[in-house]
CSV table of C-alpha atoms and ligand atoms in Angstrom, one decimal:
chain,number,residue,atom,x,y,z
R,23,UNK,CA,-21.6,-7.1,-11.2
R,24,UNK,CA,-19.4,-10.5,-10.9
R,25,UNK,CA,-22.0,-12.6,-9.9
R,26,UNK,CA,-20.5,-16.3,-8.2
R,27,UNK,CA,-21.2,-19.1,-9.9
R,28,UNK,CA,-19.0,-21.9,-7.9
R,29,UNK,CA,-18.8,-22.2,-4.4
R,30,UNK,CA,-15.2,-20.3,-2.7
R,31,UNK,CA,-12.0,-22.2,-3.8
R,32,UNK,CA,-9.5,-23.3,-1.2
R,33,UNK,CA,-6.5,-22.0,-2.5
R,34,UNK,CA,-4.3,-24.5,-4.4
R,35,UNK,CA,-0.7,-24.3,-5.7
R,36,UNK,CA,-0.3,-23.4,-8.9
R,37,UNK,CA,2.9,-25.2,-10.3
R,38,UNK,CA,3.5,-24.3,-13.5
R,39,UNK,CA,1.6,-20.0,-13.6
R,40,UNK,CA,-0.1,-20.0,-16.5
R,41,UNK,CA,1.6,-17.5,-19.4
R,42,UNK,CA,0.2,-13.9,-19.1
R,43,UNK,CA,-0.6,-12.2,-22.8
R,44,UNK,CA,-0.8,-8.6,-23.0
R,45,UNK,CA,-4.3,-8.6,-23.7
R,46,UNK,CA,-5.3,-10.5,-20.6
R,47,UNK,CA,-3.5,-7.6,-18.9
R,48,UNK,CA,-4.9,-5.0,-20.6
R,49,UNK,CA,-8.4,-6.9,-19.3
R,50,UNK,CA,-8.0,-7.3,-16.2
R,51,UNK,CA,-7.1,-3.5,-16.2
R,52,UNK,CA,-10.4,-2.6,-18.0
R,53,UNK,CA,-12.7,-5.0,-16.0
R,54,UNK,CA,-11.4,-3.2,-12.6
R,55,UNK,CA,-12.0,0.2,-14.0
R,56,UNK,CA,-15.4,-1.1,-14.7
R,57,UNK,CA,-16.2,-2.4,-11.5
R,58,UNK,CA,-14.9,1.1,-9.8
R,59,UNK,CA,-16.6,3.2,-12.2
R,60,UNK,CA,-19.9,1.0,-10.8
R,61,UNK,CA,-19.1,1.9,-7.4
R,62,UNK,CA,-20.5,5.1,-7.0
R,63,UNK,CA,-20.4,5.6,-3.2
R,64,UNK,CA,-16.9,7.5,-3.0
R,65,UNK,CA,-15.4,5.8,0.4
R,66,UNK,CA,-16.2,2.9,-1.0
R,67,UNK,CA,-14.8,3.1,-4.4
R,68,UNK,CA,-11.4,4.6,-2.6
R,69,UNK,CA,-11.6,1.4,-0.4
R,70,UNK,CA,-12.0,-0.9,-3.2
R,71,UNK,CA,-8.9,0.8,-5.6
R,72,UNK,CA,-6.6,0.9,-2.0
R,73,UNK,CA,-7.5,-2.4,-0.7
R,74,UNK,CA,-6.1,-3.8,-4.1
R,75,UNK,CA,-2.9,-2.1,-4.0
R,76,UNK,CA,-2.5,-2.8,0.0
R,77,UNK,CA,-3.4,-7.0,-0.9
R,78,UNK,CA,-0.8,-6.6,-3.0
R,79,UNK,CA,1.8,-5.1,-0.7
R,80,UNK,CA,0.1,-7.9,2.2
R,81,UNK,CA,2.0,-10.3,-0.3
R,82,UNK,CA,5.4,-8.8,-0.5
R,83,UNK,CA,5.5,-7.3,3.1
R,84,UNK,CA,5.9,-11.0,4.6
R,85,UNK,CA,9.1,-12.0,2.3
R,86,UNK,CA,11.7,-13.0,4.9
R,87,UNK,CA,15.2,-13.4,2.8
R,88,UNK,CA,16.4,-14.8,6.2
R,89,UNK,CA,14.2,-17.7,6.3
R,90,UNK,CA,14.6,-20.3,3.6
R,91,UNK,CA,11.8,-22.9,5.1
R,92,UNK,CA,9.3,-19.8,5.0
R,93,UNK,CA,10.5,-17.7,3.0
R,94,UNK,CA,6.9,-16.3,1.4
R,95,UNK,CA,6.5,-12.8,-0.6
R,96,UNK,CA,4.4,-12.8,-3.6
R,97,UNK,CA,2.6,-16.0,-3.4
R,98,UNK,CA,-1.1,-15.7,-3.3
R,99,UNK,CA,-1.5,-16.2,0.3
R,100,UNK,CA,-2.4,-13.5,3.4
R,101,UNK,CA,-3.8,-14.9,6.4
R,102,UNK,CA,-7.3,-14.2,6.4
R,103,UNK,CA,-8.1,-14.2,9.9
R,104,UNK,CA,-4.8,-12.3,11.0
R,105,UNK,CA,-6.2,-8.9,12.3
R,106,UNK,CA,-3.9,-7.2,10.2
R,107,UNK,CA,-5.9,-8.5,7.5
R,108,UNK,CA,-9.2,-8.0,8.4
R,109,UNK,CA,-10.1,-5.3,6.4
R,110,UNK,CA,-8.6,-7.2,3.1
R,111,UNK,CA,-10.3,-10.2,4.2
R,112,UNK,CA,-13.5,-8.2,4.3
R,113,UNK,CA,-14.1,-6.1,1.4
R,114,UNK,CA,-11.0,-7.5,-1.1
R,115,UNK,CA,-10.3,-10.7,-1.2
R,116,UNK,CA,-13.7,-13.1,0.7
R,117,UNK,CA,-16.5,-15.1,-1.2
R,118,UNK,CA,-18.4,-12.3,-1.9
R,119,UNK,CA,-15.9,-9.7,-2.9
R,120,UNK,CA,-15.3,-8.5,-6.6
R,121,UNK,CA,-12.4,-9.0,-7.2
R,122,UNK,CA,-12.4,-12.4,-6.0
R,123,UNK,CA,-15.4,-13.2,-8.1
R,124,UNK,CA,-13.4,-11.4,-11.2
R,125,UNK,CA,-10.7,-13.5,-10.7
R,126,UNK,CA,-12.8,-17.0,-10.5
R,127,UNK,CA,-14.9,-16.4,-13.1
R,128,UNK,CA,-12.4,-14.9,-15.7
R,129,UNK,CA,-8.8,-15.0,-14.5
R,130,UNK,CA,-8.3,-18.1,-12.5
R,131,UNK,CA,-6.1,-19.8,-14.9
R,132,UNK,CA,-3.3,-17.7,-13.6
R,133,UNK,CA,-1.8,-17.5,-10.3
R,134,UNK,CA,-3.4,-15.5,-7.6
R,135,UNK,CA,-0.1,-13.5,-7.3
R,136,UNK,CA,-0.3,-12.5,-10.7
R,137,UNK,CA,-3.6,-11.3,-11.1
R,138,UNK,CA,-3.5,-9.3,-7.9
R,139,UNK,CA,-0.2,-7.0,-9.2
R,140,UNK,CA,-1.9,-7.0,-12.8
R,141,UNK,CA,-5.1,-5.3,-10.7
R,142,UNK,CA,-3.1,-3.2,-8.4
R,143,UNK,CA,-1.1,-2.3,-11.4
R,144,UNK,CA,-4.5,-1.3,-13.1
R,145,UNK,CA,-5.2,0.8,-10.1
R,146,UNK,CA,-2.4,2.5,-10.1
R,147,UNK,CA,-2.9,3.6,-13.8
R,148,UNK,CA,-6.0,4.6,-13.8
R,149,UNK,CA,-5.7,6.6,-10.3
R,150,UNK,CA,-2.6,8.4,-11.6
R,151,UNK,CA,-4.6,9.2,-14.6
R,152,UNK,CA,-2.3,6.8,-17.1
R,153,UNK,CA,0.8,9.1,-15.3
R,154,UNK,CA,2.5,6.0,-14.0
R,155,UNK,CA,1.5,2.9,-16.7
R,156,UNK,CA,3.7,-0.5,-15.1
R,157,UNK,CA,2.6,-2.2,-18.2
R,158,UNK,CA,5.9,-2.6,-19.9
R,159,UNK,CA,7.7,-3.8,-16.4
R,160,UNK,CA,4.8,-6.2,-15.3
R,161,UNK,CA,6.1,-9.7,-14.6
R,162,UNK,CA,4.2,-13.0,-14.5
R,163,UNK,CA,5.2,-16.3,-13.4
R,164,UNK,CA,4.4,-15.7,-9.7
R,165,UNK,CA,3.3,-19.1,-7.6
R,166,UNK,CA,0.5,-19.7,-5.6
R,167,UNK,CA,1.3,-21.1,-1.7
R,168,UNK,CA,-1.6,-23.1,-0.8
R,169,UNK,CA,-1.2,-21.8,3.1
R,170,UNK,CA,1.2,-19.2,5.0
R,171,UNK,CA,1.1,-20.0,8.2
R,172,UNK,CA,2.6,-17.4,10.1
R,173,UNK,CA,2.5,-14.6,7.8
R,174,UNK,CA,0.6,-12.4,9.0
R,175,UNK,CA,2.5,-11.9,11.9
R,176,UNK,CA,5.0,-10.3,9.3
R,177,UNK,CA,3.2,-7.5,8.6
R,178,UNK,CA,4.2,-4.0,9.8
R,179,UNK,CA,3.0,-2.8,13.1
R,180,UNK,CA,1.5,0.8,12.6
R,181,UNK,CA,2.0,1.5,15.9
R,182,UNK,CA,6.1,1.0,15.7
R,183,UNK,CA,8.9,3.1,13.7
R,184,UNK,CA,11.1,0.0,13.9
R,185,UNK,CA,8.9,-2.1,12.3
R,186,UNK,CA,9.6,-0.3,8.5
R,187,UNK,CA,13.4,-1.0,9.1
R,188,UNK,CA,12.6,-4.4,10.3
R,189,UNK,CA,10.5,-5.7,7.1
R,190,UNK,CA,11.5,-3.7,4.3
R,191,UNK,CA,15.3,-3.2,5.3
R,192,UNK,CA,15.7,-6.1,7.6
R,193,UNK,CA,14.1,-8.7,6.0
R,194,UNK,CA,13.2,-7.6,2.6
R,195,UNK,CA,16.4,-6.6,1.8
R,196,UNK,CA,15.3,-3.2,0.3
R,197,UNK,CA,16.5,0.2,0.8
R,198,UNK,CA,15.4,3.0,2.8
R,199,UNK,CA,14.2,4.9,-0.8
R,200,UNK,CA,12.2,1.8,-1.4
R,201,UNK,CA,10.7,1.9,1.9
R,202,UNK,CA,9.6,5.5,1.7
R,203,UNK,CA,8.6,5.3,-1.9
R,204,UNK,CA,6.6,2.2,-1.4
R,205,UNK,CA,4.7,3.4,1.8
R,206,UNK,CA,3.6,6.8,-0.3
R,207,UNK,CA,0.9,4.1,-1.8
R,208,UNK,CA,-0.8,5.9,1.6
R,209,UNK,CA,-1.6,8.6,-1.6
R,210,UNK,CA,-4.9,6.1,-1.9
R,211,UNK,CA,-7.5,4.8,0.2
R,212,UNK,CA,-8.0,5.4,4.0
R,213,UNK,CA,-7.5,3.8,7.7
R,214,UNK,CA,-10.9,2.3,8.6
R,215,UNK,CA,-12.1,2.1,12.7
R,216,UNK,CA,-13.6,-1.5,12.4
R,217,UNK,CA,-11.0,-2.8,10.2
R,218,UNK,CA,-7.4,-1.7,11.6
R,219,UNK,CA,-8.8,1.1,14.4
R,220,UNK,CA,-7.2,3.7,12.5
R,221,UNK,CA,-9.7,5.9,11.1
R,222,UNK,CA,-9.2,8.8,8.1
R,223,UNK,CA,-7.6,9.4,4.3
R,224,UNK,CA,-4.0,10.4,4.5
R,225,UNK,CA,-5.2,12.8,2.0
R,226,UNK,CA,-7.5,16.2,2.1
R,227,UNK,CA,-10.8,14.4,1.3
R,228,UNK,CA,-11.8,11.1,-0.3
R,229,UNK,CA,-12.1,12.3,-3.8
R,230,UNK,CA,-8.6,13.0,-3.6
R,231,UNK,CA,-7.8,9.6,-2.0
R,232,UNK,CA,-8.7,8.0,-5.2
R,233,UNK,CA,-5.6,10.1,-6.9
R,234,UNK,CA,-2.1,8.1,-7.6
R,235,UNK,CA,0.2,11.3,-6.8
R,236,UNK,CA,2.8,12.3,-4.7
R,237,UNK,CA,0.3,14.4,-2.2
R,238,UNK,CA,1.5,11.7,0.4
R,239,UNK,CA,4.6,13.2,1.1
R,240,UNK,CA,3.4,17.1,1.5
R,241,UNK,CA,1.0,15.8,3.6
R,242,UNK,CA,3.7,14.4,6.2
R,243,UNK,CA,6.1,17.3,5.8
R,244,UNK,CA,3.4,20.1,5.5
R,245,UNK,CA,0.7,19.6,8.7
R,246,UNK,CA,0.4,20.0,12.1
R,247,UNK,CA,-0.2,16.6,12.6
R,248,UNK,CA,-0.8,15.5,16.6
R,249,UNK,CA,-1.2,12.4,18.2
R,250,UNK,CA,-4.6,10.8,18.4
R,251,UNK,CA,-5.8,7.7,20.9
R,252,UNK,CA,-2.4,8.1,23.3
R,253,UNK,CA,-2.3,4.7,25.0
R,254,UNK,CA,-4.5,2.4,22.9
R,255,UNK,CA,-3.5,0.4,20.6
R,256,UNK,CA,-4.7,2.4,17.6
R,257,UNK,CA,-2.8,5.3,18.6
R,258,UNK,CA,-1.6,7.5,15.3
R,259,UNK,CA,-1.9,10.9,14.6
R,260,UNK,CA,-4.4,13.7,12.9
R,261,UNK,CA,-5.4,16.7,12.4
R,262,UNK,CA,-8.8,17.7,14.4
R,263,UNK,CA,-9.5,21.7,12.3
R,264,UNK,CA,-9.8,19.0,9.7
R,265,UNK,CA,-13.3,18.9,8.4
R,266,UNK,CA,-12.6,15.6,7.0
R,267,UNK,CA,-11.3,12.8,9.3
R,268,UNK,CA,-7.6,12.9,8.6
R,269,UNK,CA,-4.7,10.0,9.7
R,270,UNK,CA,-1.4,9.6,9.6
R,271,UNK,CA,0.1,6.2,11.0
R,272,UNK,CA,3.1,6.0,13.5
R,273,UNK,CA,5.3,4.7,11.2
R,274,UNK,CA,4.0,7.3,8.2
R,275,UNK,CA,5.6,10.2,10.5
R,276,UNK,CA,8.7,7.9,11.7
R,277,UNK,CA,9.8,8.3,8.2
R,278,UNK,CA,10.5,12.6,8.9
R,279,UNK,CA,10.3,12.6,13.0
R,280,UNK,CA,12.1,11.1,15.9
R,281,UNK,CA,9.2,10.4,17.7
R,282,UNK,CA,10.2,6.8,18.9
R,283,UNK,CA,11.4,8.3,22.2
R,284,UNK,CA,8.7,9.2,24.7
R,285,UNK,CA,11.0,12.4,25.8
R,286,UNK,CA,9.8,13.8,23.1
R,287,UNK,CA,5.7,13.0,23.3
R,288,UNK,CA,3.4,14.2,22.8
R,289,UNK,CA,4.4,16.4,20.3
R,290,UNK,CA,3.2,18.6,17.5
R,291,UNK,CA,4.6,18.1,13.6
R,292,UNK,CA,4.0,22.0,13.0
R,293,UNK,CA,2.4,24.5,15.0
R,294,UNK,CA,-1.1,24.7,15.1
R,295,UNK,CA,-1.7,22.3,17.3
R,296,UNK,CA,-5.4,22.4,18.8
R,297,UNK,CA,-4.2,19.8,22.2
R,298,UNK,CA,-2.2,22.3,24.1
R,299,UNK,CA,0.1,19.6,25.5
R,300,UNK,CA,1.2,17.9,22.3
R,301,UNK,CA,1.0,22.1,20.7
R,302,UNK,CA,3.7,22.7,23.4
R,303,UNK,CA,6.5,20.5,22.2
R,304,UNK,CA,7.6,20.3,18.4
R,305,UNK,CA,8.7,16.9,17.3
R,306,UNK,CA,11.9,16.5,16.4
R,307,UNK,CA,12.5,15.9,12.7
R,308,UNK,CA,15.4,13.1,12.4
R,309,UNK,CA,18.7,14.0,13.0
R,310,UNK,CA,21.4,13.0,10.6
R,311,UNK,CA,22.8,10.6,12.8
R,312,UNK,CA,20.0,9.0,13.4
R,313,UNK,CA,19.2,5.2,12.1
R,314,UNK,CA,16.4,6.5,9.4
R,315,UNK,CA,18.2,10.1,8.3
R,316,UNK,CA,17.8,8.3,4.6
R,317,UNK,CA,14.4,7.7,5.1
R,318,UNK,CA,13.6,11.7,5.6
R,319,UNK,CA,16.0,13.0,2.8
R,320,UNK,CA,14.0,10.5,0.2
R,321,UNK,CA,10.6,12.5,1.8
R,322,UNK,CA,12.2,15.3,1.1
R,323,UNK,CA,13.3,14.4,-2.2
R,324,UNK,CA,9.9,13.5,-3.5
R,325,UNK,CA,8.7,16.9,-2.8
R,326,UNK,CA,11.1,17.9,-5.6
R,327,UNK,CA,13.0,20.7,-4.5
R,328,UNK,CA,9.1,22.2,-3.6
R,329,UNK,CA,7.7,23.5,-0.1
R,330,UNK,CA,5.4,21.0,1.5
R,331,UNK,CA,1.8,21.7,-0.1
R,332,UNK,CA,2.9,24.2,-2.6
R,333,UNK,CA,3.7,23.0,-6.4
R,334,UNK,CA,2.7,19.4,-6.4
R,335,UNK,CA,5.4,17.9,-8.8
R,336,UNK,CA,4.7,13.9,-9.4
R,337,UNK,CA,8.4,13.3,-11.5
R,338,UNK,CA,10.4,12.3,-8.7
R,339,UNK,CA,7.6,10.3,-7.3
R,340,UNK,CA,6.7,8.7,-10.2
R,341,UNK,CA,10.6,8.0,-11.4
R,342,UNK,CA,11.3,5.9,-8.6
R,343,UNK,CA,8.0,4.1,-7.6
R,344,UNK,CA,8.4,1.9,-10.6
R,345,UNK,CA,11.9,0.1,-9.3
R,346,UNK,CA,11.0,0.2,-5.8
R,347,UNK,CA,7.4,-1.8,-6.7
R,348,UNK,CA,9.1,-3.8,-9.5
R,349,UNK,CA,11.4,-5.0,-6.8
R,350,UNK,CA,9.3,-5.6,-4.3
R,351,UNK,CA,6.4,-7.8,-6.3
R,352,UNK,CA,9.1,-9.7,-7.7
R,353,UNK,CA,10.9,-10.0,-4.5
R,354,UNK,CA,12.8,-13.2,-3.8
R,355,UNK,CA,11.3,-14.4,-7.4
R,356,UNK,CA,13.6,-15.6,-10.1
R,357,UNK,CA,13.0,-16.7,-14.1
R,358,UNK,CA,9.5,-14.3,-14.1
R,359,UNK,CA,8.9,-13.4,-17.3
R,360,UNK,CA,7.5,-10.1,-19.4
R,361,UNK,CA,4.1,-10.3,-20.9
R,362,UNK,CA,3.7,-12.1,-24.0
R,363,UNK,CA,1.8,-11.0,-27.5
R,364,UNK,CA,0.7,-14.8,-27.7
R,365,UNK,CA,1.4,-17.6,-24.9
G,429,HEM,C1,5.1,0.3,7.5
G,429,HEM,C2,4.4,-0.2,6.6
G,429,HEM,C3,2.9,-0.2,6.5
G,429,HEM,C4,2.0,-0.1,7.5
G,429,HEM,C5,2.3,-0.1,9.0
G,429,HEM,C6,0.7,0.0,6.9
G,429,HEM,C7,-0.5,0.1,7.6
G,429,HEM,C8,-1.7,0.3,7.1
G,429,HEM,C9,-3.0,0.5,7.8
G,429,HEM,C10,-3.1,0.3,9.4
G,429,HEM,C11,-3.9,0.7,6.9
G,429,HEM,C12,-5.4,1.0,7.2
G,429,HEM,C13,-6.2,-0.3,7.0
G,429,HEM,C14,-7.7,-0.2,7.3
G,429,HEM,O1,-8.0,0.2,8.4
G,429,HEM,O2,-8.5,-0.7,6.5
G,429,HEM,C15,-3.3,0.8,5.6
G,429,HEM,C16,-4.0,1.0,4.5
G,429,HEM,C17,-3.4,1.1,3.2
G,429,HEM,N1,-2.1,0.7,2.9
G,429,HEM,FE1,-0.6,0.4,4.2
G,429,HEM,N2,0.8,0.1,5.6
G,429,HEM,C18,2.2,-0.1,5.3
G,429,HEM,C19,2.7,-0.1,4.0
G,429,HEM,C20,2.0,-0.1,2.8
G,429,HEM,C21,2.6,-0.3,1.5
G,429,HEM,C22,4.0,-0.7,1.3
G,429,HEM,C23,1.6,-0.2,0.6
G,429,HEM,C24,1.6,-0.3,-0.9
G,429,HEM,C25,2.7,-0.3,-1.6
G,429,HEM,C26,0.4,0.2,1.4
G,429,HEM,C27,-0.8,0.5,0.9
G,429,HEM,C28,-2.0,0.8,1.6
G,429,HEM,C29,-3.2,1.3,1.0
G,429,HEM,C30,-3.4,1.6,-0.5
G,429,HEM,C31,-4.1,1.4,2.0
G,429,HEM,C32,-5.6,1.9,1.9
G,429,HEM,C33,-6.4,0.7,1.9
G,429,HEM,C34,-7.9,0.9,1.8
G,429,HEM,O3,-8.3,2.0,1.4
G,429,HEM,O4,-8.7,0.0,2.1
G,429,HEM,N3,0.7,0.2,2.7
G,429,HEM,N4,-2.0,0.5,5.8
C-alpha cells in the first residue's frame, strides 16, 4: 500500500520536533485505519494494531529517572536487534514495514516519537470503537535519539513478577494503578512463538483481540489459567480446553497471584485445571501484605464492582487508561505541547 521510495533512514536527532496540527493527527489516524482495513488476514491485522501500541510502550518502558547520562523514554529509539524487540523489529518498525514506509513518505517531518503515539493513539480509537479518543490529551514535541545503546535491556522480563515493580515503579516512577492499567494494553494483539516464544491472544479469539476493552482483566481474574513450558525460558501460562491458543505472561498473573515463590508451583488460577499436578494446588491470590496487594485491588477495580466474565463494564478501564498513558508517553518530557489548529 506504502510503497518505499528512498532507501531505510538511519535514525537522526531531531532537534527542534516539528509542530503537530490537528489535521496531521487526525491523518495519521485515518491512513492507519486504512492500512488495517487492507489487512484482511485477522492475526495479522491484530499483530499490526498491537505491535503499534507495544512500539510505543518499547519507548517509555526504558525511561530510567535514576540515570541522567541515559536517561531514554519516548525518544524514537528501541534496539532493533535486542530479542525483546524482535517481533517490533520484524513486522512494525524494519524497511519494509507499513508503518515505517507511512511515516517516510508522509510524516517524517516530525519526530519518530511523535508519530508512533499519534498511531498507537489511532489504534486505540479505532479498536475501542471511538470509546477511548486521546485526541484532546495528545502531546507533541517528543525528540528523536539517534541510538540507545543499552535499552533494550530495560525492557520487562515476562518471565519475572519483579520486573513490573522494577520498570514501572522503580524506575519509571509510576504507580502500581499505572502499571496495571497500562499492562491491560494485553486487551490487543497476541504472544507470537518465533518472535518472543510466547504463543496465544490474552483474549477468547483473535477477532476479539483487535477490541480496546477491559476484557484483559476478567481474563486474569476469571480462568483456570496453568502454567505452560515449566523450565524454559518461555514459560507463561494457558489454558489447553481452549480451542484457540490462549497466553497469559508471568508477570500478567503476578499482578493477582503470589506465584513468585516456587512453594507454591505449579499451580492452578481456578479449578479446572486439565495438568493434574498444577490442578492440585490453587495459586495463591496476593495477600495484603504483600509488595503488589495494590497491583490486585486496581485488577479488581477495573472489573467494576462485576464478577470476572460477567457484565463487561469499560468505565473504570477507560477512566484511568488516559492519565496512566498520558504519563507514561510523556514521561521524563517537559515543555510538550497540545496540538495546534495551525503551526
Ligand atoms: C511487564 C510488562 C510487559 C511485559 C513483560 C510484556 C511482554 C510482552 C510480550 C512477551 C509480548 C509478546 C510479543 C510477541 O511475541 O510478539 C507482548 C505483546 C504485547 N504487548 Fe506487552 N509487555 C509488557 C507491557 C506492555 C505495555 C505497558 C503495553 C502497552 C501499553 C504492552 C502492549 C503489548 C501489546 C499490544 C502486545 C501485542 C503485540 C502484537 O500483537 O504484536 N505491553 N508483551
Amino acid at each position: 500500500m506504502f510503497e518505499r521510495r528512498n532507501a531505510p533512514t538511519t535514525p537522526s536527532p531531531t532537534s527542534n520536533p516539528a509542530c503537530v496540527t490537528l489535521k496531521t493527527y487526525d491523518t495519521i489516524d485515518k491512513d492507519i485505519e486504512k492500512i488495517s482495513k487492507g489487512i484482511t488476514d485477522v492475526k495479522s491485522r491484530g499483530r499490526f494494531l498491537g505491535g503499534i501500541v507495544r512500539l510505543v510502550a518499547h519507548d517509555f518502558m526504558d525511561y530510567d529517572r535514576n540515570n541522567s547520562t541515559h536517561p531514554f523514554g519516548p525518544d524514537g529509539c528501541f534496539n532493533a536487534t535486542h530479542p525483546a524487540n524482535r517481533g517490533i523489529a520484524s513486522i512494525i518498525w524494519c524497511t519494509t514495514c507499513e508503518l515505517t514506509l507511512l511515516y517516510e513518505q508522509k510524516y517524517s517531518h516530525m519526530s519518530k516519537a511523535d508519530f508512533w503515539v499519534a498511531a498507537a493513539n489511532a489504534v486505540i480509537r479505532q479498536t475501542s470503537l471511538g470509546a477511548l479518543d486521546l485526541r484532546s490529551t495528545y502531546k507533541w514535541g517528543r525528540k528523536d535519539a539517534a541510538s540507545c545503546p543499552g535499552a533494550g535491556s530495560r525492557i520487562p522480563n515476562a518471565a519475572g513478577c519483579g520486573s513490573v515493580e522494577g520498570v514501572f515503579l522503580t524506575r519509571m516512577g509510576l504507580t502500581w494503578k499505572d502499571a496495571v492499567v497500562l499492562i491491560g494494553a494485553h486487551t490487543l494483539g497476541r504472544g507470537n512463538s518465533e518472535f518472543s516464544g510466547h504463543d496465544g491472544t490474552w483474549k477468547d479469539t483473535e477477532e476479539d483481540a483487535q477490541v480496546f476493552d477491559s476484557q484483559f482483566f476478567h481474563e486474569v481474574l476469571g480462568n483456570s489459567w496453568e502454567p505452560r513450558n515449566a523450565g524454559l525460558r518461555n514459560q507463561d501460562w494457558t489454558i489447553p480446553t481452549d480451542p484457540n491458543t490462549r497466553l497469559m505472561l508471568n508477570t500478567d498473573l503476578c499482578l493477582v497471584y503470589d506465584i513468585d515463590d516456587a512453594n507454591t508451583m505449579p499451580c492452578c488460577t481456578g479449578d479446572s485445571c486439565v495438568d493434574v499436578i498444577a490442578a492440585a494446588t490453587r495459586c495463591p491470590v496476593l495477600a495484603s501484605s504483600h509488595a503488589r496487594y495494590e497491583a490486585y485491588e486496581t485488577v479488581q477495580q477495573m472489573l467494576g464492582g462485576d464478577e470476572p466474565n460477567t457484565n463487561i463494564n469499560d468505565a473504570p478501564f477507560f477512566t484511568e487508561f488516559p492519565e496512566s498513558w498520558n504519563k507514561a508517553t510523556t514521561i521524563g518530557l517537559l515543555n510538550l505541547s497540545l496540538l495546534k489548529d495551525t503551526c
